[in-house]
Coordinates of C-alpha atoms in Angstrom, one line a residue:
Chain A
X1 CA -11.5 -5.9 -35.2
X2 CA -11.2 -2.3 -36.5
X3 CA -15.0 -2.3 -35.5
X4 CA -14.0 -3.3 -31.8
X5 CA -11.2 -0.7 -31.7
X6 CA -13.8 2.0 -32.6
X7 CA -15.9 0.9 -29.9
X8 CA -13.0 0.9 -27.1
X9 CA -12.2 4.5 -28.3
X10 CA -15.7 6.1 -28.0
X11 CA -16.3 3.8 -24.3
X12 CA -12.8 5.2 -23.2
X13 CA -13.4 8.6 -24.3
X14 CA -17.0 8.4 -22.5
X15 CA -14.5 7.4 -18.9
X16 CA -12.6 10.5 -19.7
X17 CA -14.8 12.9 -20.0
X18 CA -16.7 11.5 -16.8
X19 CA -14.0 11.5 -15.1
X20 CA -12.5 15.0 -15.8
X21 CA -16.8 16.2 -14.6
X22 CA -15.2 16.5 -11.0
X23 CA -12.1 18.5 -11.6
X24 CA -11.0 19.3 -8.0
X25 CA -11.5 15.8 -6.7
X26 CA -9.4 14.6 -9.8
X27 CA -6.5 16.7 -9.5
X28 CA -6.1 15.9 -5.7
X29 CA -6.4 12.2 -6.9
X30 CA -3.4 12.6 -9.2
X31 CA -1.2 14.7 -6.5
X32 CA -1.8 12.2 -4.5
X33 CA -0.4 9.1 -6.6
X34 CA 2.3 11.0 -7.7
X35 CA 2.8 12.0 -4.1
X36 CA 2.6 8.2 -3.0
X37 CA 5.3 7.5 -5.2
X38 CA 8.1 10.2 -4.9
X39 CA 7.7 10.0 -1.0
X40 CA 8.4 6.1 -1.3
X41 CA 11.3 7.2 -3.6
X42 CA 13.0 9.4 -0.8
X43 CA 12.7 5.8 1.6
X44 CA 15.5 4.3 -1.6
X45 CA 17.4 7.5 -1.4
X46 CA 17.6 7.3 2.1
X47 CA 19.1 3.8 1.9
X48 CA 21.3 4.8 -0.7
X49 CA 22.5 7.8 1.4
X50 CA 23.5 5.9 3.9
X51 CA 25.0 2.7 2.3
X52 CA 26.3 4.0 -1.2
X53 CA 25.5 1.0 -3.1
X54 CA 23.5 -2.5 -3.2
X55 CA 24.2 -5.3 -5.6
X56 CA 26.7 -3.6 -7.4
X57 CA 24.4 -1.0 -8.5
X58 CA 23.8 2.8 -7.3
X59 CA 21.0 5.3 -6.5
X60 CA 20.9 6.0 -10.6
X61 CA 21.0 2.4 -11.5
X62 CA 18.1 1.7 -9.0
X63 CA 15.9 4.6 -10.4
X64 CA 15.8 3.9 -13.8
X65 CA 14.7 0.1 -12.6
X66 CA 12.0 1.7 -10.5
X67 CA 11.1 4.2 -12.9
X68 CA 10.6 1.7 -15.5
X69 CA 8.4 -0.4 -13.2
X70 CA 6.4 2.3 -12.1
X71 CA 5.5 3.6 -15.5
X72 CA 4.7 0.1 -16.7
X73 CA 2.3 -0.4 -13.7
X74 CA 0.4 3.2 -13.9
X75 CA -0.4 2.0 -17.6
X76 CA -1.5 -1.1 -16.8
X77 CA -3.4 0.1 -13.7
X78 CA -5.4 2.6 -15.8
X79 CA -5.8 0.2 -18.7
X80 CA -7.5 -2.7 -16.7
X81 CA -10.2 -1.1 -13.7
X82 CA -12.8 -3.3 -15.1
X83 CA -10.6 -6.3 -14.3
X84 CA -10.2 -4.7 -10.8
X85 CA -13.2 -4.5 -9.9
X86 CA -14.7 -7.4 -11.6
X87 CA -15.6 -9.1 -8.3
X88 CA -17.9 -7.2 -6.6
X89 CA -18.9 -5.0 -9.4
X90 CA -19.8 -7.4 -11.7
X91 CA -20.1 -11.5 -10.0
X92 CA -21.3 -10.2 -7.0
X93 CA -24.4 -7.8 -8.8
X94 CA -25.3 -10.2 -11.3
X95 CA -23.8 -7.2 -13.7
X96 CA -21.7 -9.5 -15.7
X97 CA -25.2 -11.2 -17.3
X98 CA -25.2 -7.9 -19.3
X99 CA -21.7 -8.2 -20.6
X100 CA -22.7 -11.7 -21.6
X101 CA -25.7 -10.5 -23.8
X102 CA -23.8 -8.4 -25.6
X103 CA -22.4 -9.6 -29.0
X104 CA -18.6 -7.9 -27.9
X105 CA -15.3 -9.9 -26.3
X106 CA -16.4 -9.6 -22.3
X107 CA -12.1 -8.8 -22.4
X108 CA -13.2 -5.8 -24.9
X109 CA -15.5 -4.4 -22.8
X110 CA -13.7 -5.1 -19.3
X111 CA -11.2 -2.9 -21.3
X112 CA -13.6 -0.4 -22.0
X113 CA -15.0 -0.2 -18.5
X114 CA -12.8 2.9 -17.3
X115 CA -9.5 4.7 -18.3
X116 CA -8.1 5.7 -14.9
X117 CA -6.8 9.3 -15.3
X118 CA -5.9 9.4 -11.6
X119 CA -2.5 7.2 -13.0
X120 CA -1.0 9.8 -14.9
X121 CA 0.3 11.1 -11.4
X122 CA 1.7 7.8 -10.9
X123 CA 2.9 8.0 -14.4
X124 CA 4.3 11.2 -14.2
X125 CA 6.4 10.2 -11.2
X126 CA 7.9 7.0 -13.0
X127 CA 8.5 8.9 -15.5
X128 CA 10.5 11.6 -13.4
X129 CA 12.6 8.9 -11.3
X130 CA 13.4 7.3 -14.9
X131 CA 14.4 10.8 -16.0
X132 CA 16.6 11.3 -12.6
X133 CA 18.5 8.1 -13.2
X134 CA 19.5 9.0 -16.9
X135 CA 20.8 12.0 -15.3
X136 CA 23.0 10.5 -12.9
X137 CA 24.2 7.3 -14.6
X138 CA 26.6 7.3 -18.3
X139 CA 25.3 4.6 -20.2
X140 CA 25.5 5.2 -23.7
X141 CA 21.9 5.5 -24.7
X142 CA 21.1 4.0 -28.3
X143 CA 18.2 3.7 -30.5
X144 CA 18.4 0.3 -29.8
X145 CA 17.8 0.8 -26.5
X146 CA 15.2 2.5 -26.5
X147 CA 13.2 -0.3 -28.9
X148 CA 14.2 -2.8 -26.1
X149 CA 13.1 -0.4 -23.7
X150 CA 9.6 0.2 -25.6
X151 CA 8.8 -3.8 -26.0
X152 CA 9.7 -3.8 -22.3
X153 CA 7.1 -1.3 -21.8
X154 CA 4.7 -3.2 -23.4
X155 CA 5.7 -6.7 -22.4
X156 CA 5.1 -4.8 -18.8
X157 CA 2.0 -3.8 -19.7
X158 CA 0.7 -7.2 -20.9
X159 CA 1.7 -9.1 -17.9
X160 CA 0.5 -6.7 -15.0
X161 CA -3.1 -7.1 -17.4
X162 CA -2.5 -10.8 -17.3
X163 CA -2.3 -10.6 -13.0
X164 CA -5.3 -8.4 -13.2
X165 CA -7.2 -10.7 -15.5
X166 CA -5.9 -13.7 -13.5
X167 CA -7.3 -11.6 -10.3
X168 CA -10.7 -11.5 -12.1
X169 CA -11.0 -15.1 -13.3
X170 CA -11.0 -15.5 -9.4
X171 CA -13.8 -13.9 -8.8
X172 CA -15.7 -17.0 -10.7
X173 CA -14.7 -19.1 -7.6
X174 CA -14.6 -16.7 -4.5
X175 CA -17.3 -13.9 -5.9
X176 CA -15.6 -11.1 -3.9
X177 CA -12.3 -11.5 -5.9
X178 CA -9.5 -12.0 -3.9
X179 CA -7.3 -8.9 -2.1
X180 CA -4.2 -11.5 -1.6
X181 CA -4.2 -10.9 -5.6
X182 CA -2.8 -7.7 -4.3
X183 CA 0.6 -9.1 -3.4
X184 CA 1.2 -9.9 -7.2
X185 CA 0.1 -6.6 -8.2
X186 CA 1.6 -4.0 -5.9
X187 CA 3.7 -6.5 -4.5
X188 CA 5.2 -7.4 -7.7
X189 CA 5.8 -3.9 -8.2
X190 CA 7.5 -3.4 -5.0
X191 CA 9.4 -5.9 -5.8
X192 CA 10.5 -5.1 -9.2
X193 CA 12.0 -1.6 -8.3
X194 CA 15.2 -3.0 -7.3
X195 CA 17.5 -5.1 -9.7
X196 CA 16.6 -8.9 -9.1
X197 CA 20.5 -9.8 -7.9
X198 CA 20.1 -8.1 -5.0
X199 CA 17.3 -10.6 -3.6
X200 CA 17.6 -14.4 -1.9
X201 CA 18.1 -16.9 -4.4
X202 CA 14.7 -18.6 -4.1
X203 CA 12.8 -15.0 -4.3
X204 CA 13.9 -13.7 -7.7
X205 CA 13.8 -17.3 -9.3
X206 CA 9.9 -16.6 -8.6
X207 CA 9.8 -13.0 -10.3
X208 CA 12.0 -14.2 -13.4
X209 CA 10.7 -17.9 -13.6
X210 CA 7.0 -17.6 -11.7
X211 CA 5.3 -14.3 -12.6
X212 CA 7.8 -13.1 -15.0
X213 CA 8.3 -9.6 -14.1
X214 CA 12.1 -9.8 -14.0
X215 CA 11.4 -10.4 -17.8
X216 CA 10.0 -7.4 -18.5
X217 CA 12.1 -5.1 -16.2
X218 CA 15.4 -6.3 -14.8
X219 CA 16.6 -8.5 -18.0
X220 CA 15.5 -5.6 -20.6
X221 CA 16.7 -3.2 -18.8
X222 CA 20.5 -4.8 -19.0
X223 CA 20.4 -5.1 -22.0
X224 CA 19.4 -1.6 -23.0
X225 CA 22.5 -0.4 -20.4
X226 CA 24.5 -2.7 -21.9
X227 CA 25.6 -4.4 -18.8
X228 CA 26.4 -8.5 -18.2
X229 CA 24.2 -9.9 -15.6
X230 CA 25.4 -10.5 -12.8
X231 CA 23.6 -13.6 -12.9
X232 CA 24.8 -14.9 -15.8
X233 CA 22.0 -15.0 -18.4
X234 CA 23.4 -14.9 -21.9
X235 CA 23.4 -11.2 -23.6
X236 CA 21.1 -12.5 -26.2
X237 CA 18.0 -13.0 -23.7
X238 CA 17.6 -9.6 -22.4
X239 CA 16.0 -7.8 -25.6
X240 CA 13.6 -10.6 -25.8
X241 CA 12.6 -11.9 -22.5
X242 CA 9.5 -9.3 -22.7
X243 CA 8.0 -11.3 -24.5
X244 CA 7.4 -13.7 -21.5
X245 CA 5.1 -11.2 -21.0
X246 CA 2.4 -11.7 -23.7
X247 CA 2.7 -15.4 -23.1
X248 CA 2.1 -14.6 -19.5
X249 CA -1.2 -12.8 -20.5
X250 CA -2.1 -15.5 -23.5
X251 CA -2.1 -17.7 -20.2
X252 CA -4.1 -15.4 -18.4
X253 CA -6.9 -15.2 -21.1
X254 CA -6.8 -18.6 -21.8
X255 CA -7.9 -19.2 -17.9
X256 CA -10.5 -16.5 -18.5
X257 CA -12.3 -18.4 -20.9
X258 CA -12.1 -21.4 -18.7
X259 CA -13.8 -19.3 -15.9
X260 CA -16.2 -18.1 -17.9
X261 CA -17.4 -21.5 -18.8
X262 CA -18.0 -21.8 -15.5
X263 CA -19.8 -18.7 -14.5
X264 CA -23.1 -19.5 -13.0
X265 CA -25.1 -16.2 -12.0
X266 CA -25.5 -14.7 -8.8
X267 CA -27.6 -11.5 -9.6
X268 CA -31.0 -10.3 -9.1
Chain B
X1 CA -18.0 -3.3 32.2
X2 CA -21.3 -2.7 34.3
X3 CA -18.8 -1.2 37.2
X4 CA -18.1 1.2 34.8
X5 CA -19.3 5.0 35.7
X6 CA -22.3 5.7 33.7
X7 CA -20.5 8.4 31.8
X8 CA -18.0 6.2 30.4
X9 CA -20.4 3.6 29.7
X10 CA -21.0 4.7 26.1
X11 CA -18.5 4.9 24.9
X12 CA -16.7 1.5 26.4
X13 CA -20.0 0.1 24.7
X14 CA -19.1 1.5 21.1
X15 CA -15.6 0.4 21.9
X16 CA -16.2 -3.3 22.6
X17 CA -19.3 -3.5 19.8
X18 CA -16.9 -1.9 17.2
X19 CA -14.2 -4.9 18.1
X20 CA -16.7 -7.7 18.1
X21 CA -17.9 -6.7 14.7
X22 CA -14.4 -5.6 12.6
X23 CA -13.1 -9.1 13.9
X24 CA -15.6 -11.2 11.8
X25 CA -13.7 -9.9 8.8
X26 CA -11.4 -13.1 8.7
X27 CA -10.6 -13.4 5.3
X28 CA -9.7 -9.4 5.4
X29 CA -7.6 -10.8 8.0
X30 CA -6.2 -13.2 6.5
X31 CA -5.5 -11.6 3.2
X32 CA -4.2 -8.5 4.9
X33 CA -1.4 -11.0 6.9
X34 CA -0.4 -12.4 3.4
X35 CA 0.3 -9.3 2.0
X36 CA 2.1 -8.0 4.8
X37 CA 4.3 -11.0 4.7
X38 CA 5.2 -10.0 1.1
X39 CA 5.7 -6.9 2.1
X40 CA 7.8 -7.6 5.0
X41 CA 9.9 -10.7 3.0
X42 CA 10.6 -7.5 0.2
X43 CA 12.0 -4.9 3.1
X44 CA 13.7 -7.0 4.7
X45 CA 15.5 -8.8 1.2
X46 CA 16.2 -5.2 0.1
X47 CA 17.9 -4.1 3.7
X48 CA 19.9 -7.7 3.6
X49 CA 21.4 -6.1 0.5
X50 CA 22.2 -3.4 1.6
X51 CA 23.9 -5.0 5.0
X52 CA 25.9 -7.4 2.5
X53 CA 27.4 -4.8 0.3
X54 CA 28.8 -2.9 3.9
X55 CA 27.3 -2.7 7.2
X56 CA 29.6 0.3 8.7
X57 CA 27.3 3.3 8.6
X58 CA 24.7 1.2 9.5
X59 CA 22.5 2.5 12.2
X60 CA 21.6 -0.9 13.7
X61 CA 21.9 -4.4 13.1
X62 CA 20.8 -6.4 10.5
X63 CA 19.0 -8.6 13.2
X64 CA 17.4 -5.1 14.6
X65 CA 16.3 -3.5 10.9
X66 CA 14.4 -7.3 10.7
X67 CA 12.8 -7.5 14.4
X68 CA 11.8 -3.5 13.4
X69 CA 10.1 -4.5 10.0
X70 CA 8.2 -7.6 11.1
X71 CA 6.8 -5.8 13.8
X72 CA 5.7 -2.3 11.3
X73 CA 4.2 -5.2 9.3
X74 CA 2.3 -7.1 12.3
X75 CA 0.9 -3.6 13.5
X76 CA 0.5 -2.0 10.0
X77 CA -3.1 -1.8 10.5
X78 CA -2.7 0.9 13.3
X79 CA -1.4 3.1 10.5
X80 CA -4.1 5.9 10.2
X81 CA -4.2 6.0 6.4
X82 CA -7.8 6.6 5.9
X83 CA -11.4 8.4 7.9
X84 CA -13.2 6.1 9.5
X85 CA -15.3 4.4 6.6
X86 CA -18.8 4.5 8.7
X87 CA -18.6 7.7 9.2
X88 CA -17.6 8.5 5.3
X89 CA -20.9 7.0 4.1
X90 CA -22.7 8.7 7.4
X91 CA -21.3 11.7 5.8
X92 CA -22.6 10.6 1.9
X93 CA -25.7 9.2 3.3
X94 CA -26.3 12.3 5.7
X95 CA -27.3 9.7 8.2
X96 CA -24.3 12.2 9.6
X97 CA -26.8 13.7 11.5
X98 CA -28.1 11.0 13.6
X99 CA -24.4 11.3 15.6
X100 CA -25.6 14.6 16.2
X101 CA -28.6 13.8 18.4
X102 CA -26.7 11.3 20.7
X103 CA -26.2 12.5 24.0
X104 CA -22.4 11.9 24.1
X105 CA -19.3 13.6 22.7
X106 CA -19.2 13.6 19.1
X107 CA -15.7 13.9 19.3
X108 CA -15.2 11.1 22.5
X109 CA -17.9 8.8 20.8
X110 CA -15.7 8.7 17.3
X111 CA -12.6 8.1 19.3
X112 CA -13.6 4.8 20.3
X113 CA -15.1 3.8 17.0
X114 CA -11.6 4.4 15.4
X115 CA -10.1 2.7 18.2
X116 CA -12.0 -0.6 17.9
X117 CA -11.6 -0.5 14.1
X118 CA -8.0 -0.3 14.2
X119 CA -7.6 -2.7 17.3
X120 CA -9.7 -5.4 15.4
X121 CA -7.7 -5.1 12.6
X122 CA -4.9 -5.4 14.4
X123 CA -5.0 -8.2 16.5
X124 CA -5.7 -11.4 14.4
X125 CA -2.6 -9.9 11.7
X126 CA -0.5 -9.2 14.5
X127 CA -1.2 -12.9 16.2
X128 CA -0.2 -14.7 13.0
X129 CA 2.5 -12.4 12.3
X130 CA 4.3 -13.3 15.7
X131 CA 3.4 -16.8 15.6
X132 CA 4.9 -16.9 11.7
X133 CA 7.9 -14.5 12.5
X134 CA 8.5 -14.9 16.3
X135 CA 7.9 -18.7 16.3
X136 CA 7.8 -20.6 13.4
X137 CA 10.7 -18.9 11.7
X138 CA 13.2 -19.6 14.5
X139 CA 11.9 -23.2 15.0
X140 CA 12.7 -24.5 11.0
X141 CA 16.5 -22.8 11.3
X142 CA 15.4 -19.4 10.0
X143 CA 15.8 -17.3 13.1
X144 CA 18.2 -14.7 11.7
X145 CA 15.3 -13.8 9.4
X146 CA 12.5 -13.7 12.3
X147 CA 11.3 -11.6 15.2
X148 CA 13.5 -11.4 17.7
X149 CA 12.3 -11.0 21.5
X150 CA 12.4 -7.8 23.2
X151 CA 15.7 -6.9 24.2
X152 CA 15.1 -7.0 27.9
X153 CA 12.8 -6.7 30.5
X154 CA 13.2 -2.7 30.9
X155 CA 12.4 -2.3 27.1
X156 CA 9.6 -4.5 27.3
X157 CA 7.9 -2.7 29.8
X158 CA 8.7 0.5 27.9
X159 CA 7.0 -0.6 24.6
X160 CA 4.0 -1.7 26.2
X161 CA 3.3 2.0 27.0
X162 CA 4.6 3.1 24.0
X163 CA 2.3 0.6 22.5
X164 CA -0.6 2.4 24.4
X165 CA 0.2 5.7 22.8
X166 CA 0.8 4.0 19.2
X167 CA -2.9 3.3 19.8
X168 CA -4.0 6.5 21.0
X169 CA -2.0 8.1 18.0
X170 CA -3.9 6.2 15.5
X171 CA -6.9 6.9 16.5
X172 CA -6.2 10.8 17.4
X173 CA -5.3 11.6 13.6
X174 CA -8.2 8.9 11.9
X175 CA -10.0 11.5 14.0
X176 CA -8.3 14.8 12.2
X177 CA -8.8 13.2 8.8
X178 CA -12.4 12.3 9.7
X179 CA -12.7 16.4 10.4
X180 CA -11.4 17.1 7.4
X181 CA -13.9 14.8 5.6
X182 CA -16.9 16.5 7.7
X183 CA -15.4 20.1 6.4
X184 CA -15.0 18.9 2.5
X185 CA -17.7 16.0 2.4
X186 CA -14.9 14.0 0.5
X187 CA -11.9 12.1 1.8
X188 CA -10.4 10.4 -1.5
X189 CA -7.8 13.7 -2.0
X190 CA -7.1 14.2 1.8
X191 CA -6.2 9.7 2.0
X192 CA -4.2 10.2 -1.1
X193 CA -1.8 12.7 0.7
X194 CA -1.7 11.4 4.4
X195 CA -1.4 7.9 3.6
X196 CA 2.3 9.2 2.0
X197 CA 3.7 11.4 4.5
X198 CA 2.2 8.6 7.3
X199 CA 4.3 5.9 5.5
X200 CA 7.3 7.9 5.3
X201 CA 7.1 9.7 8.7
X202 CA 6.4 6.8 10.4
X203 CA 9.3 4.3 9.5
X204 CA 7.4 2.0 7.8
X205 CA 9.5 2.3 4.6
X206 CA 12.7 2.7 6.0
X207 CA 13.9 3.2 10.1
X208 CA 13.8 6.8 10.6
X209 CA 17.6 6.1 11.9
X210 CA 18.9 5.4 8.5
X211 CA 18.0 8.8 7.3
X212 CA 20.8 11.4 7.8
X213 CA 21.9 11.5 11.5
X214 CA 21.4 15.7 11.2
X215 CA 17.7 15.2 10.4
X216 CA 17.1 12.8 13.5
X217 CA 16.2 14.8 16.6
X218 CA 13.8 16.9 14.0
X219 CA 12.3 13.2 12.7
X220 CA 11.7 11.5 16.2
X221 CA 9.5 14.8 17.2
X222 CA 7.2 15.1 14.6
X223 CA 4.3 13.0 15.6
X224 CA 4.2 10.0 13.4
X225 CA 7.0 8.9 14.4
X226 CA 5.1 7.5 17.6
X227 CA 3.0 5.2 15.0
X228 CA 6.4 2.6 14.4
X229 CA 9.2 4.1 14.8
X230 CA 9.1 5.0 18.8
X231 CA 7.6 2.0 19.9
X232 CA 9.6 -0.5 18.1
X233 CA 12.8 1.1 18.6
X234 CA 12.0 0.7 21.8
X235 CA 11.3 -2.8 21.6
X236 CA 15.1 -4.2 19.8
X237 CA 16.9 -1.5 22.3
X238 CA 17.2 1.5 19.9
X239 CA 15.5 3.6 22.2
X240 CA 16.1 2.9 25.9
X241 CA 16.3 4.9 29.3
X242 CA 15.6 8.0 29.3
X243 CA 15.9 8.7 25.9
X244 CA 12.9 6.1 25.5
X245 CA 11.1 7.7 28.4
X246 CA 11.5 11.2 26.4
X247 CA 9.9 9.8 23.6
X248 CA 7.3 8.0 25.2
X249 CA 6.6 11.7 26.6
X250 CA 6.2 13.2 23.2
X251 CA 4.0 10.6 21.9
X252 CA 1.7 11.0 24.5
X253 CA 2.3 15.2 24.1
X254 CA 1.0 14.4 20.4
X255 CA -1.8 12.4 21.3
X256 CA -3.1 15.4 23.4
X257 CA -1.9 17.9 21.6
X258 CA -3.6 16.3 18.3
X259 CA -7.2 15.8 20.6
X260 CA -7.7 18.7 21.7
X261 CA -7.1 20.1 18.0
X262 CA -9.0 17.9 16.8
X263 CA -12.4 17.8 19.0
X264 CA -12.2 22.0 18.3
X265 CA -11.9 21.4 14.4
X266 CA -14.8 18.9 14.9
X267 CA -17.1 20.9 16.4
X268 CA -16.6 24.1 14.6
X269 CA -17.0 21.7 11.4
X270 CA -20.1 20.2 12.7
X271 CA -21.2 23.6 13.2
X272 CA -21.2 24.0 9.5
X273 CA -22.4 20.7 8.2
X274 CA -24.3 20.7 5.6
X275 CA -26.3 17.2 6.1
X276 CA -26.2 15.3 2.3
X277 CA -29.1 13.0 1.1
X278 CA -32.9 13.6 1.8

């Protein structure tokens, strides 16, 4: 194990370094992620400009739900590339044989494929919004909160993985790995930067129940500002419903290994 | 096609070859029209919310924000967010400087190509999309949700022209970010940025009319607005006589305006080139 985390470190600090050989191209990268994402913010500010409120809840009520979401998918998007691009880098070239041969977790060394640097713009912005909505709301911040907040983070983390290695296991069938994955992804993203009350019935039974991201964002995050949901979910489920998020990626590894089994070479 | 005057025959020929070929890409297809459903079903939940909490400062219906979002989705693909991908790997491959020894307009010859590439896209999302939206919706009791016809015959006729100069947009600024990636030899950075402002400019995240009234004239006349938010105002009745007519005009004043720029860029890039590869 210890062995396998020194491994990760040295493959991930190899990315890095790559990575940071094109400075110019990589700082354009960045402004543009975090570019992406503040200029979709003004598109809520907008909204809120003009209506005042939805659901109950205002512009700084909505930010630190998007904020949270965005952070948690710029870490997970860096984390997992190798996942990403498992389709055609890997099924389609026959490249996956390698990963095979090797006497390493093929997860490991997904995970060790690339660090995406280009997030931290994405990051950065999340991290901003999240920053602008503590600013304009008054909950009364605790240390508590912050833990829920942190597990959240991580639960996050864990699940957006779990779509990406989901996305992956596909390839197995299809070979080209499947864009429609995308609507999870992104889409679940999307999604998640509004509180899940404000959506049709049959919609945000999907994100809580389906692919549990209302797990890791909206239910956390009421319970770190303290609020009832408007739902009606009991208090006590909030500060653990992130966990959904690890089983969701225990799932998602469990079909891994079900793929693999499967695998039968394409390559040259 | 063969009555065509030998100097447009070219390029009609790049057009219609371009089409044939992007519209193999069926799973692209459908993939793209799933996603765009997503997308749409998200917009238009997060608008509904909005309506329901207070519809007075509202710019336009409810039923209007909908018809307005399934039809940014259905076209989405005319959205110029990227250069033309052939001519990024001409540009890596330096096979760049085969376009050179053609015996057409650079500049009229890449036109078409991002024309046909965007068309193609196009037209097998924005079939389903209607069909789904426009047809289906309204026919199992969820017409409230769907795509609404055009508001009458006047604006019909108006977006159809509008829809003309939506197309000729598109494919006037693929053609500016395709200078810029002939000037820099990389297009990743230059993508990154115009892919934002084009979302946000155009409509496609929100109707340019919900943003504060004072910023309006100022948003309908910078040119992406003529990507989504001219045409399909238009379309629901947002945009009609000669209000609509006015617009229509500075679409068409980008397009030009945008062309010319762009074929002078071009060829002063070109000039410079440095061919890559060996």
């Amino acid at each position: 194990m210890l062995n396998a985390l020194a491994l990760y470190r040295r493959c991930i600090a190899a990315s890095i370094r790559a990575q940071l050989a094109y400075p110019t191209s990589f700082a354009l990268m960045t402004l543009g992620a975090f570019l992406i994402t503040i200029i979709d913010f003004v598109g809520v500010w907008a909204l809120f400009h003009r209506f005042g409120h939805i659901g109950g809840w205002g512009l700084g009520d909505v930010a630190l739900f998007y904020g949270l979401v965005c952070v948690i998918f710029a870490i997970a998007d860096a984390i997992t590339r190798g996942f990403d691009v498992f389709g055609p880098s890997f099924v389609k070239t026959g490249n996956f044989d390698r990963l095979l041969l090797r006497p390493r977790s093929t997860v490991l060394q997904l995970m060790a494929y690339e660090l995406r640097l280009t997030r931290v713009g994405r990051l950065a912005q999340g991290a901003l919004v999240f920053g602008l909505g503590l600013t304009m709301t008054h909950y009364h911040w605790t240390l508590g909160a912050a833990a829920i907040l942190a597990f959240a983070t991580a639960g996050g983390v864990a699940l957006f993985t779990g779509l990406l290695v989901m996305q992956a296991t596909l390839a197995f069938w299809t070979v080209e790995g499947l864009e429609v994955a995308n609507v999870l992804t992104y889409g679940g993203q999307t999604a998640a930067q509004y509180p899940m009350n404000v959506y049709a019935p049959w919609f945000r039974d999907l994100l809580i129940f389906g692919v549990p991201i209302g797990c890791v964002t909206y239910l956390p995050m009421l319970a770190a500002m303290g609020r009832a949901d408007p739902l009606g979910s009991p208090a006590w489920v909030g500060p653990i419903a992130p966990a959904a998020g690890f089983l969701f990626l225990g799932v998602a590894l469990f079909t891994w290994r079900f793929g693999i089994a499967r695998y039968a070479s394409s390559g040259a | 096609m063969s009555h065509a005057s030998p100097t447009l025959r070219p390029y009609l020929a790049v057009f219609a070859g371009r089409l044939q070929l992007t519209l193999q890409y069926r799973a692209a297809a459908l993939a793209g029209f799933a996603t765009q459903c997503w997308f749409g079903a998200i917009r238009i939940l997060v608008l509904a919310a909005f309506y329901a909490g207070g519809a007075g400062t509202a710019p336009m219906s409810l039923a209007n924000a909908i018809t307005y979002t399934w039809l940014g989705q259905a076209f989405l693909a005319f959205l110029p967010w990227y250069a033309d991908p052939d001519i990024v790997d001409m540009v890596r491959t330096g096979a760049v400087a085969y376009e050179r020894l053609r015996p057409v307009d650079t500049y009229g010859w890449w036109y078409m190509r991002a024309m046909a590439w965007s068309t193609a896209r196009v037209l097998p999302r924005a079939v389903l999309m209607i069909a789904v939206a426009g047809l289906v919706m309204p026919l199992i009791g969820l017409g409230k949700w769907g795509l609404a016809p055009p508001s009458s015959f006047a604006a019909a006729g108006l977006f159809l022209v509008s829809a003309i100069g939506m197309v000729l947009l598109s494919a006037a600024i693929t053609l500016i970010l395709n200078v810029i990636l002939v000037s820099t030899l990389d297009d990743r950075g230059a993508n990154a940025v115009a892919a934002s402002v084009i979302n946000l400019f155009s409509g496609l995240i929100v109707p340019l009319a919900f943003f504060p009234d004072a910023w309006r004239p100022w948003l309908r006349a910078q040119p992406f607005a003529g990507l989504i938010d001219i045409p399909f105002s238009i379309y629901f009745g947002g945009l009609s006589g000669w209000a609509a007519v006015g617009a229509i005009a500075m679409q068409f004043g980008w397009v030009a305006a945008l062309a010319l720029f762009g074929r002078w860029r071009l060829e002063a890039a070109m000039v410079k080139l440095q061919v890559q590869g060996g």
